[in-house]
Tab-separated table of C-alpha atoms and ligand atoms in Angstrom:
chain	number	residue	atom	x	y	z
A	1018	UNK	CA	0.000	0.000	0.000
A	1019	UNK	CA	2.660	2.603	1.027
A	1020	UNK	CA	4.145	4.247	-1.845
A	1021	UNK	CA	5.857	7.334	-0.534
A	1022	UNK	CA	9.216	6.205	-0.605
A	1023	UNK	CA	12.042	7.739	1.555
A	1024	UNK	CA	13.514	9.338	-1.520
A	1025	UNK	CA	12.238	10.949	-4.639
A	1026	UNK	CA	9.348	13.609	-3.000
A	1027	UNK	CA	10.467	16.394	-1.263
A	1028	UNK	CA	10.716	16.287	3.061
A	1029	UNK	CA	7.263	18.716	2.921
A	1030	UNK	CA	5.274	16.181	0.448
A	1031	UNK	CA	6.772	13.386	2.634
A	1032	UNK	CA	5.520	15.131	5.960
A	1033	UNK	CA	2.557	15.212	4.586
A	1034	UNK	CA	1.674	11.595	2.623
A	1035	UNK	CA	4.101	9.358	4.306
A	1036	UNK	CA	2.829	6.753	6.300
A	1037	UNK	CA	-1.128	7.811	5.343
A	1038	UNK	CA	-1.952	6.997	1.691
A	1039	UNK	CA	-5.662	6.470	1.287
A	1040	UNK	CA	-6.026	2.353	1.643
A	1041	UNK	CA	-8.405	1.651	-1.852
A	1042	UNK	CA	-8.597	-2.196	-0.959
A	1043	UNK	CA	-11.959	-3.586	-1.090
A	1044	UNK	CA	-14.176	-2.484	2.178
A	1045	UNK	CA	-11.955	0.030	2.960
A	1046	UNK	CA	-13.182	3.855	3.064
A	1047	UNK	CA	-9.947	5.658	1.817
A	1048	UNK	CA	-9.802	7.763	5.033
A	1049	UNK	CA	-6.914	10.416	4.106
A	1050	UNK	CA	-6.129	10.683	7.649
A	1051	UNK	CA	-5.073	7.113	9.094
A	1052	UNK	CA	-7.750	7.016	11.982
A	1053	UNK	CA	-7.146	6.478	15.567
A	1054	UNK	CA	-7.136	2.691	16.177
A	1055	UNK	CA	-8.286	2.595	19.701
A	1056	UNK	CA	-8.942	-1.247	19.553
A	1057	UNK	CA	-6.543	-3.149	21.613
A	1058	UNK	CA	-6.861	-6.468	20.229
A	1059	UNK	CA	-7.360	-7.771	16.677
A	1060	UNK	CA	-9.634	-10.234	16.187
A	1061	UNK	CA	-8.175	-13.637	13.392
A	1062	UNK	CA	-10.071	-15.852	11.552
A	1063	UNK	CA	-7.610	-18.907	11.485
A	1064	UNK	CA	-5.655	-19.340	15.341
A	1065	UNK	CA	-2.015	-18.957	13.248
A	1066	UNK	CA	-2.718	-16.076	11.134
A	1067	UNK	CA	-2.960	-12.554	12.855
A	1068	UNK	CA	-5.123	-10.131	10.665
A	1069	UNK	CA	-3.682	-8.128	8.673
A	1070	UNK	CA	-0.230	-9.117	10.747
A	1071	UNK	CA	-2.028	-7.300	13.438
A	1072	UNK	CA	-2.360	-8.858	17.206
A	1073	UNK	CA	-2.042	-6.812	20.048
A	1074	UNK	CA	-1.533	-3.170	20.416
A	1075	UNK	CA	1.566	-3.098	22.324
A	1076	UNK	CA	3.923	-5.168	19.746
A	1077	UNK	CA	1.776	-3.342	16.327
A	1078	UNK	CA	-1.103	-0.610	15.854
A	1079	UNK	CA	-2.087	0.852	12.657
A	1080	UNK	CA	-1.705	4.468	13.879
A	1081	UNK	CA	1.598	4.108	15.307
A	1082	UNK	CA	2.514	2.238	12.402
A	1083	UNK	CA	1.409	5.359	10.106
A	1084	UNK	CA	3.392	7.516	12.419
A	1085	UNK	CA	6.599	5.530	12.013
A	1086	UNK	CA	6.374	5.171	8.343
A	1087	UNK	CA	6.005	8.565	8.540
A	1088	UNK	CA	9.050	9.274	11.120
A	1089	UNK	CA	11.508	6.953	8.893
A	1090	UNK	CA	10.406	8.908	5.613
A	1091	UNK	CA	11.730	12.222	6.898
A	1092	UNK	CA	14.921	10.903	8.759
A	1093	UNK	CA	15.829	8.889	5.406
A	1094	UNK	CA	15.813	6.098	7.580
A	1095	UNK	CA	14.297	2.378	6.553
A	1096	UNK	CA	13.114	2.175	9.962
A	1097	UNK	CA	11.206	3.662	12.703
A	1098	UNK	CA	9.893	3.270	16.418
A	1099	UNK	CA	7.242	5.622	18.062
A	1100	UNK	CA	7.882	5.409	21.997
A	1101	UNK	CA	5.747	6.750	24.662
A	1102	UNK	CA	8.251	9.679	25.691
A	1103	UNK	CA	11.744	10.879	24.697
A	1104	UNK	CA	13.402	8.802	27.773
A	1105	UNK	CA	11.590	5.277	26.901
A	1106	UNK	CA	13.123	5.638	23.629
A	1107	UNK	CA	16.210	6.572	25.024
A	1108	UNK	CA	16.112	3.715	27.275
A	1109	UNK	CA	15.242	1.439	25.352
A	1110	UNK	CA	18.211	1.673	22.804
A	1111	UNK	CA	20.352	1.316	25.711
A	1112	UNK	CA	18.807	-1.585	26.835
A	1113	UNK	CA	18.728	-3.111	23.827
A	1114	UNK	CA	22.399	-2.383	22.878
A	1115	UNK	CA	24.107	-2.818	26.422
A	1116	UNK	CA	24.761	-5.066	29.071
A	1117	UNK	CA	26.100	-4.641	32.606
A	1118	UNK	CA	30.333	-4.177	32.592
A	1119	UNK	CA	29.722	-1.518	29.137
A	1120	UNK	CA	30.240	2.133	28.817
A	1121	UNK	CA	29.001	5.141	27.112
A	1122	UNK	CA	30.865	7.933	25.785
A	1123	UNK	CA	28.473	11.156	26.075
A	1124	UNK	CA	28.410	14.734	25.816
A	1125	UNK	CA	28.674	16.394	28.232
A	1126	UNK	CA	26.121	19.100	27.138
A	1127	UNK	CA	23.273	16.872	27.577
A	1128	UNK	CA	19.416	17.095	28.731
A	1129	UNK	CA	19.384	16.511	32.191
A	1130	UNK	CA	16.796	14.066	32.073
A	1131	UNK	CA	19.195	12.049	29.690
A	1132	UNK	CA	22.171	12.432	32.062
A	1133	UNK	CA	20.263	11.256	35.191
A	1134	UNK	CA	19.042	8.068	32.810
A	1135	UNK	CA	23.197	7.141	32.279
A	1136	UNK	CA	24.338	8.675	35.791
A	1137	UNK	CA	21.475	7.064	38.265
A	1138	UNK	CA	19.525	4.584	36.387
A	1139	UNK	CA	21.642	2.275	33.991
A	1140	UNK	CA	25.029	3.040	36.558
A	1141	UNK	CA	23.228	0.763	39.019
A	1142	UNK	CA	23.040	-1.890	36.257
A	1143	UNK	CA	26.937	-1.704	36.129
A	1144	UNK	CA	26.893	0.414	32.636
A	1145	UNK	CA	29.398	3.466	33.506
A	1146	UNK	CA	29.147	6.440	31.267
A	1147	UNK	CA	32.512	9.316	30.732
A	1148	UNK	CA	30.658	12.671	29.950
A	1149	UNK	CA	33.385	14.555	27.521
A	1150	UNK	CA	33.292	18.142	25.526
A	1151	UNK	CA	32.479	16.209	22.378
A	1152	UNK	CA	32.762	19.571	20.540
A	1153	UNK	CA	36.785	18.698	20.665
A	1154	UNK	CA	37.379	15.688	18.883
A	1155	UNK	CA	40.948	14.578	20.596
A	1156	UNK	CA	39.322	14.126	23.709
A	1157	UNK	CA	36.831	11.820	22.441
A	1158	UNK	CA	39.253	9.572	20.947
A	1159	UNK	CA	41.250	9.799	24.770
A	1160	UNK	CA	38.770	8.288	27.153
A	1161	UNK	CA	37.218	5.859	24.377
A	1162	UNK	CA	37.882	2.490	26.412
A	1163	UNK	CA	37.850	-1.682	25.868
A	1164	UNK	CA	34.429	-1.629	27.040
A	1165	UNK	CA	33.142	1.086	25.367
A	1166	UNK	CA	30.028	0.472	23.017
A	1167	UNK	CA	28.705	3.776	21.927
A	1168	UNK	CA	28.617	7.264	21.815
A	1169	UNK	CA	25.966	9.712	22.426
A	1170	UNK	CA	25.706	13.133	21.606
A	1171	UNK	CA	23.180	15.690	20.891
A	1172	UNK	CA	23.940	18.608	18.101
A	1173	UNK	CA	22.695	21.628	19.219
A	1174	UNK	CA	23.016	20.769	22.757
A	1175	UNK	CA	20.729	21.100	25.384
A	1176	UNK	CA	20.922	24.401	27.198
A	1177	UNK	CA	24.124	25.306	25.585
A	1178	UNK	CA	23.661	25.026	21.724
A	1179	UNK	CA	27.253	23.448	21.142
A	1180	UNK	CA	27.935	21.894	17.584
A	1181	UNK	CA	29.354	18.553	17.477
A	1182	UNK	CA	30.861	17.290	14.179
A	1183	UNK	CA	28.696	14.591	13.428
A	1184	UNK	CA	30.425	12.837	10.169
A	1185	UNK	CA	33.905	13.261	12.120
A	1186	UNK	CA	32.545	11.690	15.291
A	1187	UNK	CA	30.634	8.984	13.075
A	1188	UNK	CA	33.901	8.336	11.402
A	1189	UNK	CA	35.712	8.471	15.113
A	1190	UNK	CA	33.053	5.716	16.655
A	1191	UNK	CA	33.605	2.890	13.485
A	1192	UNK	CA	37.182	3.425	13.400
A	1193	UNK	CA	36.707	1.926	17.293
A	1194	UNK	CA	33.816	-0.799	16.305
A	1195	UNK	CA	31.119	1.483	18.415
A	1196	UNK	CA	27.916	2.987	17.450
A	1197	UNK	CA	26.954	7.085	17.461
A	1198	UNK	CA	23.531	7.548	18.683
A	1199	UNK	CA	22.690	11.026	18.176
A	1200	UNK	CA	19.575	12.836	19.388
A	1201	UNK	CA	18.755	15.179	16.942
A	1202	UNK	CA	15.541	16.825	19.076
A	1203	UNK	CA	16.734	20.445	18.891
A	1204	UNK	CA	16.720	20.830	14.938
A	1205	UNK	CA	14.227	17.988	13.974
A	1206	UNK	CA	14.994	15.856	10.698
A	1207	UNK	CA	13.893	19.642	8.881
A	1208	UNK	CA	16.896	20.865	9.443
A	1209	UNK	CA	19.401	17.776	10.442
A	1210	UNK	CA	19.316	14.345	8.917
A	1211	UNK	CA	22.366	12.635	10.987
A	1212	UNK	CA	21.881	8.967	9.664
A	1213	UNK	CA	23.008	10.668	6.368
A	1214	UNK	CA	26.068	12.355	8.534
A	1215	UNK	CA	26.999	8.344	9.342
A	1216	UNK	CA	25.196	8.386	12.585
A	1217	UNK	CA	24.065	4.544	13.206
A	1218	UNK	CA	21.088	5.363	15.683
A	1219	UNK	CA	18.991	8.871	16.236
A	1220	UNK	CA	16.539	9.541	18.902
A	1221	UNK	CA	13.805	12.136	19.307
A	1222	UNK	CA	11.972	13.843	22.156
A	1223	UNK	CA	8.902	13.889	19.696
A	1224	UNK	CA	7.311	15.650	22.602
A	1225	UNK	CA	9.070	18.680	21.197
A	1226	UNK	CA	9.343	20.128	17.343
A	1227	UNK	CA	7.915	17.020	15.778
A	1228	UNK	CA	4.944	17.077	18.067
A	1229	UNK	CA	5.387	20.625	17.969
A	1230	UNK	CA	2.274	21.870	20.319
A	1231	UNK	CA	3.193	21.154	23.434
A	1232	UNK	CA	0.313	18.278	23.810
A	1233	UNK	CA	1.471	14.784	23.101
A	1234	UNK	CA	4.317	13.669	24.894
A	1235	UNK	CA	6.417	11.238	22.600
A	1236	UNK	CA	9.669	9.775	21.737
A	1237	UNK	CA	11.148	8.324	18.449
A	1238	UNK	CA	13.899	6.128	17.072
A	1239	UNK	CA	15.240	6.155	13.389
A	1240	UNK	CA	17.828	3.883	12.031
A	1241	UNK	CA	18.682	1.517	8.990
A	1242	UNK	CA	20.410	-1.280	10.317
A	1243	UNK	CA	17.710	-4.380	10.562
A	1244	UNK	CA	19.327	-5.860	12.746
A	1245	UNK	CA	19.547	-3.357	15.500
A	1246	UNK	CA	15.852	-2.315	14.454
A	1247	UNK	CA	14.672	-6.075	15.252
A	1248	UNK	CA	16.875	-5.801	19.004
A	1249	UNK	CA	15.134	-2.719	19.688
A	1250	UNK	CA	11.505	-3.306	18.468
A	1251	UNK	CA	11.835	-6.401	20.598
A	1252	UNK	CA	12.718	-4.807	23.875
A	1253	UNK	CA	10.211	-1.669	23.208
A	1254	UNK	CA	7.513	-4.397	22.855
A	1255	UNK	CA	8.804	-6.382	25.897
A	1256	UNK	CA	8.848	-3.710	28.221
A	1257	UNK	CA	5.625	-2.076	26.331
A	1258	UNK	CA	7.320	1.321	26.011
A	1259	UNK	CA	5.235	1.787	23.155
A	1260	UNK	CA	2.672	5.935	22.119
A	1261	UNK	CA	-0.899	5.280	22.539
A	1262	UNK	CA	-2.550	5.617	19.498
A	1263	UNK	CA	-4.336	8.367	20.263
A	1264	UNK	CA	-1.354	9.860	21.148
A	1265	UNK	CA	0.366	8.592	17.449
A	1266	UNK	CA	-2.371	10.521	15.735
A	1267	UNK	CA	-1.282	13.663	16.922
A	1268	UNK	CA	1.919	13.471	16.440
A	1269	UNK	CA	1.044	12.549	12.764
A	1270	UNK	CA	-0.995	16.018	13.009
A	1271	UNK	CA	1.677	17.955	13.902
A	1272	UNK	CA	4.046	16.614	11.354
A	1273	UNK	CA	1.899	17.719	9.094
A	1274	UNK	CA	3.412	21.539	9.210
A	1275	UNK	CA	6.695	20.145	10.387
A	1276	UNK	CA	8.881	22.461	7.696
A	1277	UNK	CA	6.541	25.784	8.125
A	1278	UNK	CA	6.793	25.574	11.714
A	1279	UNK	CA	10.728	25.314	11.708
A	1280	UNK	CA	10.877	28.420	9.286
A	1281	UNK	CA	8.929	30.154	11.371
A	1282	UNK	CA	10.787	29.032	14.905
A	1283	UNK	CA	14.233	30.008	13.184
A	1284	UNK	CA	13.273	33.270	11.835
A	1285	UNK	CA	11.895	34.397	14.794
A	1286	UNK	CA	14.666	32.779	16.950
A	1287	UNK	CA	17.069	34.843	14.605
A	1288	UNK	CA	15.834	38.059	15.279
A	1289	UNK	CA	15.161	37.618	19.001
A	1290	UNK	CA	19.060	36.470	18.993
A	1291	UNK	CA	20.152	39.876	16.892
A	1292	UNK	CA	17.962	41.546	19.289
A	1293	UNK	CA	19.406	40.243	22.507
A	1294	UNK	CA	23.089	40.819	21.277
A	1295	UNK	CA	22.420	44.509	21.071
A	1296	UNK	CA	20.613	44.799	24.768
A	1297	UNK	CA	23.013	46.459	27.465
A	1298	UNK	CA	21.689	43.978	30.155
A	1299	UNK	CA	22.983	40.423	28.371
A	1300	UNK	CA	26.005	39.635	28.266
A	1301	UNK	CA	25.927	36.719	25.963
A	1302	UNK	CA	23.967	35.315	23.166
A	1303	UNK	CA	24.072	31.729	22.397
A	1304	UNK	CA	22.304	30.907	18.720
A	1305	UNK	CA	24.144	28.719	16.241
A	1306	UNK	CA	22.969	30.658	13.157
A	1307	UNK	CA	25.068	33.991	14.698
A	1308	UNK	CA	28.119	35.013	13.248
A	1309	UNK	CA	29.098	34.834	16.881
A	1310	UNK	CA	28.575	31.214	17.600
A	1311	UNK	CA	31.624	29.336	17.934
A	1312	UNK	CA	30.605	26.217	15.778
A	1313	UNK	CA	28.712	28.802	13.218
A	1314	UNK	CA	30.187	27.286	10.293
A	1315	UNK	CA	29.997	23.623	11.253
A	1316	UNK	CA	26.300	24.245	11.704
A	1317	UNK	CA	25.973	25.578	8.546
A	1318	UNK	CA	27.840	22.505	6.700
A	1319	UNK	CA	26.327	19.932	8.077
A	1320	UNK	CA	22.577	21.504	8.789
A	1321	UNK	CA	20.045	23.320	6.614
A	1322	UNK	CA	18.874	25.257	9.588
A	1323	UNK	CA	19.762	26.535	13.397
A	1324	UNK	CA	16.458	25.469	15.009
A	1325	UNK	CA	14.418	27.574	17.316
A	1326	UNK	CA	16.166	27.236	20.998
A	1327	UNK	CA	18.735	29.796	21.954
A	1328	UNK	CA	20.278	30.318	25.027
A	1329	UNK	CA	21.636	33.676	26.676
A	1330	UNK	CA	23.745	34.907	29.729
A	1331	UNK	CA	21.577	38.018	31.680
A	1332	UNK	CA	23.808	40.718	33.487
A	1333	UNK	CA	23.368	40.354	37.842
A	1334	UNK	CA	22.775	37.825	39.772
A	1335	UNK	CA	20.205	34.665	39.988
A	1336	UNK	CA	17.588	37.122	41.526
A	1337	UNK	CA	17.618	39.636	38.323
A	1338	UNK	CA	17.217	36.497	35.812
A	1339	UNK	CA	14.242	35.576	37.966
A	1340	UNK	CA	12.467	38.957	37.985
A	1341	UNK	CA	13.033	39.134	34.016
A	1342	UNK	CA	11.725	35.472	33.893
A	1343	UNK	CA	8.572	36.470	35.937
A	1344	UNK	CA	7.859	39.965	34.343
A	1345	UNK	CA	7.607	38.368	30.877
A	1346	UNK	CA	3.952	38.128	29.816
A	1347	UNK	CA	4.321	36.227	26.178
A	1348	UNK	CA	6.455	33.217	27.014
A	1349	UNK	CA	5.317	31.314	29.282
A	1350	UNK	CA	7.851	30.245	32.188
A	1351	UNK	CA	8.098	26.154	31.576
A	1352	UNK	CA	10.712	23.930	30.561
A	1353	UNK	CA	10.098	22.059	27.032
A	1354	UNK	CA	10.637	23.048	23.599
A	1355	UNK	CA	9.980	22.561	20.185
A	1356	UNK	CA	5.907	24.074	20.632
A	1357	UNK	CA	3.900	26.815	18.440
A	1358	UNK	CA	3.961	28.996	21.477
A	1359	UNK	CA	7.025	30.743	23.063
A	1360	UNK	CA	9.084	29.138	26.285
A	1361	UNK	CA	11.333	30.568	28.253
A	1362	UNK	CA	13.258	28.927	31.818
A	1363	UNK	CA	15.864	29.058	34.020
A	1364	UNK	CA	17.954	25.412	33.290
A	1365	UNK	CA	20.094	25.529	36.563
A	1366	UNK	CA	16.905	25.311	38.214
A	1367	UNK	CA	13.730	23.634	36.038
A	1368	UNK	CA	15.135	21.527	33.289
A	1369	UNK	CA	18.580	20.860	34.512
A	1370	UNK	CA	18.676	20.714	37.994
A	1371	UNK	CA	18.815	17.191	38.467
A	1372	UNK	CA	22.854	17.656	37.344
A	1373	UNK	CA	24.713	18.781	40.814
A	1374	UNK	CA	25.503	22.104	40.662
A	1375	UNK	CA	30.103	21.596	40.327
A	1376	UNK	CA	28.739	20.079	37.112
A	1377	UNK	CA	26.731	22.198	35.962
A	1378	UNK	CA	29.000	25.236	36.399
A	1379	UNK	CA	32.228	23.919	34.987
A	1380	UNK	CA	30.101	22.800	31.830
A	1381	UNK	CA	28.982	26.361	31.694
A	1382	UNK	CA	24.967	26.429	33.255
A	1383	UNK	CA	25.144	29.388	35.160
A	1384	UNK	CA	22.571	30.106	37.843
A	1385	UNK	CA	22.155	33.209	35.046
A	1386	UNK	CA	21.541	31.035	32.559
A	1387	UNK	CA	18.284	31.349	30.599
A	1388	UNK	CA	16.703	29.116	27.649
A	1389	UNK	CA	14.013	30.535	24.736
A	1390	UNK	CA	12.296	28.480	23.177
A	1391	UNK	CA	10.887	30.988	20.222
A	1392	UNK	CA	7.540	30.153	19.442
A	1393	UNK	CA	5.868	31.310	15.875
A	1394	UNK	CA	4.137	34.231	17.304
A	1395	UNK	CA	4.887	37.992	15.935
A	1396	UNK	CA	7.962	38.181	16.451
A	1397	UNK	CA	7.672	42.141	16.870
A	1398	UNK	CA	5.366	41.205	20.415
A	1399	UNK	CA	8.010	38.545	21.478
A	1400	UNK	CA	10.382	41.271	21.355
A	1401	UNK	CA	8.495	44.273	23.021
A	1402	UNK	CA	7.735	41.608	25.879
A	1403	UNK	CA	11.514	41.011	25.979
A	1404	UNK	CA	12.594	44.368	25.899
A	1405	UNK	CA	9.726	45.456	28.930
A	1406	UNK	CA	10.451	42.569	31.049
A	1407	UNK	CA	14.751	44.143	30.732
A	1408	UNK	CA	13.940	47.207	31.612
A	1409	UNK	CA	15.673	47.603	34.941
A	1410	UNK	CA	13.740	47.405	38.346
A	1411	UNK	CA	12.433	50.707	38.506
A	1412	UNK	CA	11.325	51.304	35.109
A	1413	UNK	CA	9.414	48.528	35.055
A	1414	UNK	CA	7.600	49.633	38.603
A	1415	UNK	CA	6.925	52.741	36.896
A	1416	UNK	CA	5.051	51.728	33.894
A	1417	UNK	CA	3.088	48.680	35.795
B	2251	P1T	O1	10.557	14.606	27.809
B	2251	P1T	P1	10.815	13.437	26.915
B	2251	P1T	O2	9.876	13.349	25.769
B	2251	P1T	O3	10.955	12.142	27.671
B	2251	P1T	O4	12.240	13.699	26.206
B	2251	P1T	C1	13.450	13.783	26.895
B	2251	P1T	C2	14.418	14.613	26.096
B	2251	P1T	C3	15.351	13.981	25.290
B	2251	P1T	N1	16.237	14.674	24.547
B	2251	P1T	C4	16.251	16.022	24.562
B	2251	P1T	C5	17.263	16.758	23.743
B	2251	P1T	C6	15.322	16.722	25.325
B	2251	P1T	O5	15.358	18.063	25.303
B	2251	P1T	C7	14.388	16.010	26.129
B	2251	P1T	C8	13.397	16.694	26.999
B	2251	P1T	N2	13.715	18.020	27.274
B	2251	P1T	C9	12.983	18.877	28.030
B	2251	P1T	C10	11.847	18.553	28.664
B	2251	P1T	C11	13.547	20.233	28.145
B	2251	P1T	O6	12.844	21.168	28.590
B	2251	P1T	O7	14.710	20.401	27.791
């Protein structure tokens, strides 16, 4: 039935038919949106021949199929797993690929949710982890060890933006016999396509840009090697980490306007950026697509796009970054990404606090930190909200 291959149509005609061609088969109805499956458990005529290959929702569902399809059309990857967050996918790679005595080699710019996962969950399974600045290649090749079976990296890193070199890494990890897993939530497979970099494995927070309305909490996995696919589809159906389908169908919804939404979030991230540079009361703006970004250049080789998440350093202390956090009216004060509307947050304390704080600071997460998420709004009335909520203390008192 599918015949929206992974090549040949462009990523918006694949965002849009992948994964959700009208079924003409006798009895069917030709629904161009694949409906929500809600049932369960498929019913089989003969007691060795599951309908339709269909048995029980947890190992196969039509919706989450759809989605899938859908997901491995716009990575360029033959195949593709929908999980029920960004952390059971994550898990369940490592599961599938590890076993106790192993060890990771990860970024250190990581989410924090992904950190606590390798520091405090799979440590206690005996799988160690060495966090590195993969953004400097000799390092990585220093502390890769015997036991080492992967590295992990995300490119733009969570809070800090940082660019890793994802065909020299690739290159790196199968010069050592290990895998690169690379979560590639920040600039969605609009803008990065790392399996094509040599990547072997990426991962999504789907909850984010590919969701991309802050209402379906999701997770993805994209890769081409079969065999790995089989290891993994196994272990997401034995521990049933599996999206509802409910849950699959909006996620196939939001796809929909994947590549409008990402124009959108980078112009408007752009201009926010050129606008923050300027202000007297920032010190620094972190946004791969400026001149000013260290890795500017790397992004621009080996992306089509900077995303929609920048980062910036505020002048004063904690206390200042909080009042211009709570004075802002537009974005609204929450951790995520990735959504229609603007976020904004504090990392040291909402989305990477679970990292102790020595760690945090010699990575470079000040307690002055702050994290935009730059929703597709006007970007004229993100700005004016900006610019009130930095007017110092006793301006802002005075127009209230
Ligand atoms: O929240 P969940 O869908 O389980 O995804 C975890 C995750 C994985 N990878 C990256 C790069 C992420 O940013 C996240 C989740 N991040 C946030 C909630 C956040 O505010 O950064």
């Amino acid at each position: 039935m599918q015949t929206i291959k992974n090549t040949g149509y462009g990523f918006s005609t694949r965002a849009v038919h992948a994964g959700e061609e009208p079924d003409f088969r006798e009895g069917a109805t030709g629904d161009v949106i694949v409906p929500i499956h809600l049932s369960t458990t498929f019913a089989r005529k003969k007691v060795t021949v599951p309908t339709g290959g269909y048995e029980y929702t947890r190992s196969l569902n039509p919706t989450r199929k759809a989605l899938e399809t859908k997901l491995a059309a716009l990575e360029n990857a033959k195949y593709g797993l929908a999980f029920s967050s960004g952390l059971a996918a994550e898990t369940t790679v490592l599961l599938s690929l590890l076993k106790s005595g192993d060890h990771i080699v990860a970024f250190d710019d990581l989410y924090g949710g992904t950190k606590r996962l390798f520091n405090h969950i799979f440590n206690e399974y005996g799988i160690s982890t060495t966090f590195v600045d993969a953004t400097d290649i000799s390092r990585l090749e220093e502390i890769i060890e015997r036991q080492t079976k992967l590295i992990w990296i995300e490119s733009p890193s969570n809070p800090l933006l940082k660019i890793c070199d994802i065909r020299s890494i690739a290159n790196i990890a199968h010069e050592n016999n290990l895998l690169l897993i690379v979560d590639n939530t920040f600039l969605s497979p609009y803008f990065q396509k790392p399996l094509d970099l040599g990547a072997d494995i990426v991962v999504h927070s789907s909850t984010k840009y590919i969701g991309g309305h802050s209402d379906v909490l999701g997770g993805a996995v994209l890769l081409n090697d079969e065999d790995y696919y089989q290891q993994i589809a196994y272990r997401q159906n034995a521990v049933g980490a599996v999206l509802s389908p409910f849950d699959s169908y909006l996620t196939l919804r939001g796809i929909k306007t994947l590549s409008l939404r990402m124009e959108q979030h980078q112009k408007n991230a752009l201009e926010i950026a050129r606008f923050l540079e300027k202000h007297p009361e920032i010190d620094k703006v972190i946004y791969p697509g400026l001149d000013s970004h260290p890795q500017h250049e790397l992004a621009k080789k080996q992306s089509s796009g900077f995303g929609g998440v920048l980062s910036f350093e505020m002048k004063g202390s904690r206390e200042d970054a909080e009042h211009f956090l709570e004075r802002l009216t537009l974005f609204a004060l929450a951790e995520s990404l990735g959504g229609v509307e603007s976020l904004i947050e504090l990392p040291a304390v909402m989305t990477h606090a679970s990292i102790a704080k020595e760690v945090r600071e010699k990575i470079g997460i000040t307690d002055t930190l702050i994290r935009v998420s730059v929703g597709i709004e006007d970007v004229e009335d993100l700005i004016d909200d900006m610019r009130n909520a930095l007017l110092p203390e006793k301006f802002s008192n005075f127009f209230a």
